[in-house]
Amino acid sequence: MPTPHNSANKGDIAKTVLMPGDPLRAEFIAKTYLTNPVCYNKVRGMLGFTGTYKGVPVSVQGSGMGIPSIGIYSWELFNEYDVENIIRVGTAGAIADNVNLREIIIAQSASTNSNYGSQFGLPGIYAPTASWKLLSAAVKTAEAKGSVYHCGNILSSDTFYDDSDSLGKWAKMGVLAIEMESAALYMNAARAGKNALCVLTVSDCPLKGLSTTAEERQTSFREMMEIALETAVEMAE
């Protein structure tokens, strides 16, 4: 049955979903890589498509920006549509000195300044972590492609404009980059007993004053898309 945010019916969405934040990036991935993509959702402009990649059913859907948005969409995918694997494909701002523009980050874990985890009522602080199955498959794919990639901890922040200017403090703790969604995705996957991973392209380096264009962020970061798609194929084997 459709949800308040998704017009798909059960069976319309594949077991593995790629989730960019930008719905236009979802459309780009579907039309560029999937065979016979069918649009299953246009509610709130959050486009979703299902097709096949190398014969494997794959869906791709936008998540929107921020933890509340991906929290809603990923919860529904895991719990209402029986999705098993969600791979976030997005952009990040590198804060580690050794991470550069257009390089790939495979997020092993996602620290956060969000209070999202409080809903679970845990007697401590939960550490949002990627699924090993997806993580190991993505690393294997990145190495086979000869990608320049980094695997480690990222920060999922509730703030884009940070008045506390805290990025340097996170960098001191070995955090590779900052984005705004992955911690919620990892927590939702853990709660549902499903798999999640975040594969990012470095779109800017805020501590160095470097950035890419909006057009590049929407359409040209193909390396992470291909890593995620090949990971989806491996999960189906």
PDB file of C-alpha atoms in Angstrom:
ATOM      1  CA  MET A   1       0.000   0.000   0.000  1.00  0.00           C
ATOM      2  CA  PRO A   2       1.167   3.564  -0.583  1.00  0.00           C
ATOM      3  CA  THR A   3       2.412   5.608   2.384  1.00  0.00           C
ATOM      4  CA  PRO A   4       1.855   9.340   3.029  1.00  0.00           C
ATOM      5  CA  HIS A   5       5.179  10.005   1.267  1.00  0.00           C
ATOM      6  CA  ASN A   6       5.420   7.279  -1.389  1.00  0.00           C
ATOM      7  CA  SER A   7       2.834   6.251  -3.984  1.00  0.00           C
ATOM      8  CA  ALA A   8       4.487   2.888  -4.724  1.00  0.00           C
ATOM      9  CA  ASN A   9       2.737  -0.379  -4.053  1.00  0.00           C
ATOM     10  CA  LYS A  10       4.495  -3.391  -2.556  1.00  0.00           C
ATOM     11  CA  GLY A  11       6.486  -5.092  -5.270  1.00  0.00           C
ATOM     12  CA  ASP A  12       7.219  -1.835  -7.094  1.00  0.00           C
ATOM     13  CA  ILE A  13      10.500  -1.307  -5.229  1.00  0.00           C
ATOM     14  CA  ALA A  14      13.534  -3.575  -5.468  1.00  0.00           C
ATOM     15  CA  LYS A  15      15.273  -5.176  -2.489  1.00  0.00           C
ATOM     16  CA  THR A  16      18.231  -2.821  -2.980  1.00  0.00           C
ATOM     17  CA  VAL A  17      17.689   0.938  -3.229  1.00  0.00           C
ATOM     18  CA  LEU A  18      20.227   3.641  -4.041  1.00  0.00           C
ATOM     19  CA  MET A  19      19.332   6.875  -2.238  1.00  0.00           C
ATOM     20  CA  PRO A  20      20.811  10.184  -3.338  1.00  0.00           C
ATOM     21  CA  GLY A  21      19.594  13.251  -1.507  1.00  0.00           C
ATOM     22  CA  ASP A  22      18.684  15.049  -4.731  1.00  0.00           C
ATOM     23  CA  PRO A  23      15.694  13.544  -6.592  1.00  0.00           C
ATOM     24  CA  LEU A  24      17.157  14.844  -9.853  1.00  0.00           C
ATOM     25  CA  ARG A  25      20.252  12.769  -9.166  1.00  0.00           C
ATOM     26  CA  ALA A  26      17.940   9.789  -8.679  1.00  0.00           C
ATOM     27  CA  GLU A  27      16.439  10.466 -12.098  1.00  0.00           C
ATOM     28  CA  PHE A  28      19.917  10.806 -13.623  1.00  0.00           C
ATOM     29  CA  ILE A  29      21.050   7.470 -12.178  1.00  0.00           C
ATOM     30  CA  ALA A  30      17.881   5.716 -13.334  1.00  0.00           C
ATOM     31  CA  LYS A  31      18.024   7.059 -16.876  1.00  0.00           C
ATOM     32  CA  THR A  32      21.795   6.615 -17.220  1.00  0.00           C
ATOM     33  CA  TYR A  33      22.320   3.170 -15.714  1.00  0.00           C
ATOM     34  CA  LEU A  34      19.061   1.251 -15.351  1.00  0.00           C
ATOM     35  CA  THR A  35      17.381  -0.799 -18.061  1.00  0.00           C
ATOM     36  CA  ASN A  36      13.683   0.028 -18.541  1.00  0.00           C
ATOM     37  CA  PRO A  37      13.357   2.298 -15.495  1.00  0.00           C
ATOM     38  CA  VAL A  38       9.791   2.895 -14.289  1.00  0.00           C
ATOM     39  CA  CYS A  39       8.915   5.858 -12.075  1.00  0.00           C
ATOM     40  CA  TYR A  40       7.020   4.638  -9.006  1.00  0.00           C
ATOM     41  CA  ASN A  41       6.919   7.849  -6.963  1.00  0.00           C
ATOM     42  CA  LYS A  42       6.451  11.577  -7.547  1.00  0.00           C
ATOM     43  CA  VAL A  43       4.957  12.529  -4.172  1.00  0.00           C
ATOM     44  CA  ARG A  44       6.533  15.798  -2.944  1.00  0.00           C
ATOM     45  CA  GLY A  45       8.840  15.605  -5.962  1.00  0.00           C
ATOM     46  CA  MET A  46      10.840  12.803  -4.339  1.00  0.00           C
ATOM     47  CA  LEU A  47      11.314  10.779  -7.507  1.00  0.00           C
ATOM     48  CA  GLY A  48      11.718   7.002  -7.311  1.00  0.00           C
ATOM     49  CA  PHE A  49      12.477   4.545 -10.101  1.00  0.00           C
ATOM     50  CA  THR A  50      12.884   0.790 -10.471  1.00  0.00           C
ATOM     51  CA  GLY A  51      14.735  -0.928 -13.303  1.00  0.00           C
ATOM     52  CA  THR A  52      17.503  -3.464 -13.704  1.00  0.00           C
ATOM     53  CA  TYR A  53      21.277  -3.168 -13.672  1.00  0.00           C
ATOM     54  CA  LYS A  54      23.138  -6.095 -15.217  1.00  0.00           C
ATOM     55  CA  GLY A  55      19.920  -8.076 -14.876  1.00  0.00           C
ATOM     56  CA  VAL A  56      19.488  -7.298 -11.156  1.00  0.00           C
ATOM     57  CA  PRO A  57      16.421  -5.316  -9.994  1.00  0.00           C
ATOM     58  CA  VAL A  58      17.539  -2.010  -8.484  1.00  0.00           C
ATOM     59  CA  SER A  59      15.574   1.015  -7.319  1.00  0.00           C
ATOM     60  CA  VAL A  60      16.803   4.554  -6.881  1.00  0.00           C
ATOM     61  CA  GLN A  61      14.977   7.232  -4.915  1.00  0.00           C
ATOM     62  CA  GLY A  62      15.720  10.656  -3.521  1.00  0.00           C
ATOM     63  CA  SER A  63      15.865  11.079   0.241  1.00  0.00           C
ATOM     64  CA  GLY A  64      15.801  14.851   0.554  1.00  0.00           C
ATOM     65  CA  MET A  65      18.184  16.812   2.756  1.00  0.00           C
ATOM     66  CA  GLY A  66      18.847  16.121   6.402  1.00  0.00           C
ATOM     67  CA  ILE A  67      18.272  13.446   9.012  1.00  0.00           C
ATOM     68  CA  PRO A  68      14.490  13.989   9.414  1.00  0.00           C
ATOM     69  CA  SER A  69      13.908  13.531   5.679  1.00  0.00           C
ATOM     70  CA  ILE A  70      16.017  10.416   5.128  1.00  0.00           C
ATOM     71  CA  GLY A  71      14.669   9.134   8.439  1.00  0.00           C
ATOM     72  CA  ILE A  72      11.141   9.125   7.002  1.00  0.00           C
ATOM     73  CA  TYR A  73      11.954   7.712   3.567  1.00  0.00           C
ATOM     74  CA  SER A  74      14.348   5.007   4.714  1.00  0.00           C
ATOM     75  CA  TRP A  75      11.991   3.917   7.522  1.00  0.00           C
ATOM     76  CA  GLU A  76       9.189   3.445   5.014  1.00  0.00           C
ATOM     77  CA  LEU A  77      11.404   1.590   2.565  1.00  0.00           C
ATOM     78  CA  PHE A  78      12.672  -0.812   5.218  1.00  0.00           C
ATOM     79  CA  ASN A  79       9.402  -1.336   7.066  1.00  0.00           C
ATOM     80  CA  GLU A  80       6.606  -0.805   4.529  1.00  0.00           C
ATOM     81  CA  TYR A  81       8.239  -1.968   1.283  1.00  0.00           C
ATOM     82  CA  ASP A  82      10.450  -4.822   2.516  1.00  0.00           C
ATOM     83  CA  VAL A  83      13.646  -3.238   1.188  1.00  0.00           C
ATOM     84  CA  GLU A  84      16.725  -5.102   2.441  1.00  0.00           C
ATOM     85  CA  ASN A  85      19.581  -2.789   1.422  1.00  0.00           C
ATOM     86  CA  ILE A  86      19.820   0.991   1.130  1.00  0.00           C
ATOM     87  CA  ILE A  87      22.974   2.570  -0.239  1.00  0.00           C
ATOM     88  CA  ARG A  88      23.121   6.323   0.159  1.00  0.00           C
ATOM     89  CA  VAL A  89      24.994   7.962  -2.728  1.00  0.00           C
ATOM     90  CA  GLY A  90      25.674  11.566  -1.891  1.00  0.00           C
ATOM     91  CA  THR A  91      28.153  14.357  -1.455  1.00  0.00           C
ATOM     92  CA  ALA A  92      30.233  15.386   1.511  1.00  0.00           C
ATOM     93  CA  GLY A  93      32.559  18.110   2.647  1.00  0.00           C
ATOM     94  CA  ALA A  94      35.997  16.709   3.428  1.00  0.00           C
ATOM     95  CA  ILE A  95      37.556  17.889   6.691  1.00  0.00           C
ATOM     96  CA  ALA A  96      40.505  15.471   6.926  1.00  0.00           C
ATOM     97  CA  ASP A  97      43.751  16.842   5.485  1.00  0.00           C
ATOM     98  CA  ASN A  98      44.357  13.806   3.283  1.00  0.00           C
ATOM     99  CA  VAL A  99      40.913  13.776   1.612  1.00  0.00           C
ATOM    100  CA  ASN A 100      40.532  15.775  -1.594  1.00  0.00           C
ATOM    101  CA  LEU A 101      37.884  16.938  -4.052  1.00  0.00           C
ATOM    102  CA  ARG A 102      36.124  14.190  -6.067  1.00  0.00           C
ATOM    103  CA  GLU A 103      37.605  11.365  -4.000  1.00  0.00           C
ATOM    104  CA  ILE A 104      35.343   8.630  -2.653  1.00  0.00           C
ATOM    105  CA  ILE A 105      34.418   8.105   0.984  1.00  0.00           C
ATOM    106  CA  ILE A 106      32.882   4.815   2.128  1.00  0.00           C
ATOM    107  CA  ALA A 107      31.391   5.550   5.525  1.00  0.00           C
ATOM    108  CA  GLN A 108      32.200   2.842   8.033  1.00  0.00           C
ATOM    109  CA  SER A 109      30.406   4.788  10.754  1.00  0.00           C
ATOM    110  CA  ALA A 110      28.556   8.076  11.176  1.00  0.00           C
ATOM    111  CA  SER A 111      29.016  10.276  14.211  1.00  0.00           C
ATOM    112  CA  THR A 112      26.287  12.863  14.660  1.00  0.00           C
ATOM    113  CA  ASN A 113      25.239  15.975  16.558  1.00  0.00           C
ATOM    114  CA  SER A 114      21.596  14.988  16.039  1.00  0.00           C
ATOM    115  CA  ASN A 115      19.208  13.820  18.748  1.00  0.00           C
ATOM    116  CA  TYR A 116      17.637  11.265  16.366  1.00  0.00           C
ATOM    117  CA  GLY A 117      18.863   8.291  18.382  1.00  0.00           C
ATOM    118  CA  SER A 118      17.046   9.385  21.555  1.00  0.00           C
ATOM    119  CA  GLN A 119      13.808   7.826  20.259  1.00  0.00           C
ATOM    120  CA  PHE A 120      15.233   4.345  20.853  1.00  0.00           C
ATOM    121  CA  GLY A 121      15.524   4.917  24.598  1.00  0.00           C
ATOM    122  CA  LEU A 122      18.991   3.418  24.900  1.00  0.00           C
ATOM    123  CA  PRO A 123      20.919   3.676  28.207  1.00  0.00           C
ATOM    124  CA  GLY A 124      23.893   5.248  26.431  1.00  0.00           C
ATOM    125  CA  ILE A 125      25.042   6.723  23.118  1.00  0.00           C
ATOM    126  CA  TYR A 126      24.531   4.536  20.047  1.00  0.00           C
ATOM    127  CA  ALA A 127      27.298   4.339  17.414  1.00  0.00           C
ATOM    128  CA  PRO A 128      25.652   4.291  13.930  1.00  0.00           C
ATOM    129  CA  THR A 129      27.591   1.817  11.798  1.00  0.00           C
ATOM    130  CA  ALA A 130      27.395   0.541   8.228  1.00  0.00           C
ATOM    131  CA  SER A 131      26.449  -3.040   7.411  1.00  0.00           C
ATOM    132  CA  TRP A 132      29.537  -5.184   6.918  1.00  0.00           C
ATOM    133  CA  LYS A 133      28.040  -6.962   3.904  1.00  0.00           C
ATOM    134  CA  LEU A 134      27.593  -3.714   2.008  1.00  0.00           C
ATOM    135  CA  LEU A 135      30.797  -2.140   3.312  1.00  0.00           C
ATOM    136  CA  SER A 136      33.043  -5.027   2.312  1.00  0.00           C
ATOM    137  CA  ALA A 137      31.378  -5.331  -1.110  1.00  0.00           C
ATOM    138  CA  ALA A 138      31.791  -1.604  -1.785  1.00  0.00           C
ATOM    139  CA  VAL A 139      35.455  -1.623  -0.757  1.00  0.00           C
ATOM    140  CA  LYS A 140      36.070  -4.629  -3.006  1.00  0.00           C
ATOM    141  CA  THR A 141      34.408  -2.809  -5.909  1.00  0.00           C
ATOM    142  CA  ALA A 142      36.325   0.424  -5.279  1.00  0.00           C
ATOM    143  CA  GLU A 143      39.619  -1.434  -5.247  1.00  0.00           C
ATOM    144  CA  ALA A 144      38.753  -3.299  -8.444  1.00  0.00           C
ATOM    145  CA  LYS A 145      37.959   0.025 -10.148  1.00  0.00           C
ATOM    146  CA  GLY A 146      41.190   1.594  -8.929  1.00  0.00           C
ATOM    147  CA  SER A 147      39.238   4.321  -7.149  1.00  0.00           C
ATOM    148  CA  VAL A 148      40.881   6.724  -4.754  1.00  0.00           C
ATOM    149  CA  TYR A 149      38.766   6.045  -1.688  1.00  0.00           C
ATOM    150  CA  HIS A 150      38.807   6.503   2.063  1.00  0.00           C
ATOM    151  CA  CYS A 151      36.977   4.285   4.544  1.00  0.00           C
ATOM    152  CA  GLY A 152      36.231   5.542   8.044  1.00  0.00           C
ATOM    153  CA  ASN A 153      34.096   7.763  10.242  1.00  0.00           C
ATOM    154  CA  ILE A 154      32.019  10.673   8.939  1.00  0.00           C
ATOM    155  CA  LEU A 155      29.840  13.273  10.653  1.00  0.00           C
ATOM    156  CA  SER A 156      26.100  13.515  10.003  1.00  0.00           C
ATOM    157  CA  SER A 157      25.236  17.054  11.065  1.00  0.00           C
ATOM    158  CA  ASP A 158      21.885  18.703  11.696  1.00  0.00           C
ATOM    159  CA  THR A 159      23.382  22.048  10.687  1.00  0.00           C
ATOM    160  CA  PHE A 160      24.738  23.158   7.329  1.00  0.00           C
ATOM    161  CA  TYR A 161      25.564  26.665   8.548  1.00  0.00           C
ATOM    162  CA  ASP A 162      27.375  25.938  11.827  1.00  0.00           C
ATOM    163  CA  ASP A 163      27.619  28.952  14.110  1.00  0.00           C
ATOM    164  CA  SER A 164      29.881  27.062  16.507  1.00  0.00           C
ATOM    165  CA  ASP A 165      32.534  26.502  13.805  1.00  0.00           C
ATOM    166  CA  SER A 166      33.141  22.960  15.069  1.00  0.00           C
ATOM    167  CA  LEU A 167      34.589  21.192  12.011  1.00  0.00           C
ATOM    168  CA  GLY A 168      38.164  21.464  13.186  1.00  0.00           C
ATOM    169  CA  LYS A 169      37.255  19.684  16.420  1.00  0.00           C
ATOM    170  CA  TRP A 170      35.689  16.774  14.527  1.00  0.00           C
ATOM    171  CA  ALA A 171      38.717  16.587  12.238  1.00  0.00           C
ATOM    172  CA  LYS A 172      40.963  16.214  15.313  1.00  0.00           C
ATOM    173  CA  MET A 173      39.020  13.044  16.142  1.00  0.00           C
ATOM    174  CA  GLY A 174      39.774  11.482  12.758  1.00  0.00           C
ATOM    175  CA  VAL A 175      36.432  12.277  11.102  1.00  0.00           C
ATOM    176  CA  LEU A 176      36.872  12.266   7.322  1.00  0.00           C
ATOM    177  CA  ALA A 177      33.988  14.418   6.140  1.00  0.00           C
ATOM    178  CA  ILE A 178      30.658  16.000   6.966  1.00  0.00           C
ATOM    179  CA  GLU A 179      27.214  15.334   5.463  1.00  0.00           C
ATOM    180  CA  MET A 180      23.645  15.363   6.794  1.00  0.00           C
ATOM    181  CA  GLU A 181      21.914  11.990   6.461  1.00  0.00           C
ATOM    182  CA  SER A 182      23.849   8.785   7.111  1.00  0.00           C
ATOM    183  CA  ALA A 183      23.510   8.440  10.890  1.00  0.00           C
ATOM    184  CA  ALA A 184      19.712   8.207  10.662  1.00  0.00           C
ATOM    185  CA  LEU A 185      19.938   5.735   7.800  1.00  0.00           C
ATOM    186  CA  TYR A 186      22.300   3.504   9.797  1.00  0.00           C
ATOM    187  CA  MET A 187      20.075   3.651  12.875  1.00  0.00           C
ATOM    188  CA  ASN A 188      16.928   2.838  10.915  1.00  0.00           C
ATOM    189  CA  ALA A 189      18.665  -0.104   9.262  1.00  0.00           C
ATOM    190  CA  ALA A 190      19.862  -1.446  12.609  1.00  0.00           C
ATOM    191  CA  ARG A 191      16.397  -1.144  14.143  1.00  0.00           C
ATOM    192  CA  ALA A 192      14.797  -2.914  11.168  1.00  0.00           C
ATOM    193  CA  GLY A 193      17.472  -5.607  10.969  1.00  0.00           C
ATOM    194  CA  LYS A 194      18.398  -4.464   7.462  1.00  0.00           C
ATOM    195  CA  ASN A 195      21.561  -3.267   5.677  1.00  0.00           C
ATOM    196  CA  ALA A 196      22.754   0.284   4.990  1.00  0.00           C
ATOM    197  CA  LEU A 197      25.842   1.980   3.594  1.00  0.00           C
ATOM    198  CA  CYS A 198      26.872   5.480   2.572  1.00  0.00           C
ATOM    199  CA  VAL A 199      29.130   6.038  -0.456  1.00  0.00           C
ATOM    200  CA  LEU A 200      30.070   9.687  -0.902  1.00  0.00           C
ATOM    201  CA  THR A 201      31.890  11.892  -3.349  1.00  0.00           C
ATOM    202  CA  VAL A 202      33.805  14.830  -1.899  1.00  0.00           C
ATOM    203  CA  SER A 203      32.091  17.903  -3.331  1.00  0.00           C
ATOM    204  CA  ASP A 204      33.909  20.495  -1.242  1.00  0.00           C
ATOM    205  CA  CYS A 205      36.626  20.963   1.330  1.00  0.00           C
ATOM    206  CA  PRO A 206      35.267  23.650   3.673  1.00  0.00           C
ATOM    207  CA  LEU A 207      38.443  23.994   5.701  1.00  0.00           C
ATOM    208  CA  LYS A 208      40.433  24.555   2.497  1.00  0.00           C
ATOM    209  CA  GLY A 209      37.878  26.751   0.718  1.00  0.00           C
ATOM    210  CA  LEU A 210      37.495  24.379  -2.250  1.00  0.00           C
ATOM    211  CA  SER A 211      34.258  23.270  -3.945  1.00  0.00           C
ATOM    212  CA  THR A 212      32.677  21.789  -7.080  1.00  0.00           C
ATOM    213  CA  THR A 213      29.731  23.189  -9.048  1.00  0.00           C
ATOM    214  CA  ALA A 214      26.048  22.392  -8.515  1.00  0.00           C
ATOM    215  CA  GLU A 215      25.927  20.742 -11.961  1.00  0.00           C
ATOM    216  CA  GLU A 216      28.845  18.482 -11.088  1.00  0.00           C
ATOM    217  CA  ARG A 217      27.142  17.456  -7.874  1.00  0.00           C
ATOM    218  CA  GLN A 218      23.944  16.564  -9.701  1.00  0.00           C
ATOM    219  CA  THR A 219      25.226  14.640 -12.697  1.00  0.00           C
ATOM    220  CA  SER A 220      28.946  13.972 -12.902  1.00  0.00           C
ATOM    221  CA  PHE A 221      29.840  12.012  -9.765  1.00  0.00           C
ATOM    222  CA  ARG A 222      29.538   8.706 -11.586  1.00  0.00           C
ATOM    223  CA  GLU A 223      32.252   6.796  -9.746  1.00  0.00           C
ATOM    224  CA  MET A 224      30.259   6.533  -6.519  1.00  0.00           C
ATOM    225  CA  MET A 225      27.137   5.629  -8.503  1.00  0.00           C
ATOM    226  CA  GLU A 226      28.956   2.775 -10.214  1.00  0.00           C
ATOM    227  CA  ILE A 227      30.451   1.525  -6.948  1.00  0.00           C
ATOM    228  CA  ALA A 228      26.959   1.459  -5.425  1.00  0.00           C
ATOM    229  CA  LEU A 229      25.424  -0.294  -8.440  1.00  0.00           C
ATOM    230  CA  GLU A 230      28.130  -2.958  -8.531  1.00  0.00           C
ATOM    231  CA  THR A 231      27.621  -3.451  -4.798  1.00  0.00           C
ATOM    232  CA  ALA A 232      23.913  -4.001  -5.472  1.00  0.00           C
ATOM    233  CA  VAL A 233      24.790  -6.699  -8.010  1.00  0.00           C
ATOM    234  CA  GLU A 234      27.090  -8.430  -5.532  1.00  0.00           C
ATOM    235  CA  MET A 235      24.358  -8.400  -2.878  1.00  0.00           C
ATOM    236  CA  ALA A 236      22.071 -10.243  -5.291  1.00  0.00           C
ATOM    237  CA  GLU A 237      24.552 -13.067  -5.928  1.00  0.00           C
TER     238      GLU A 237
END
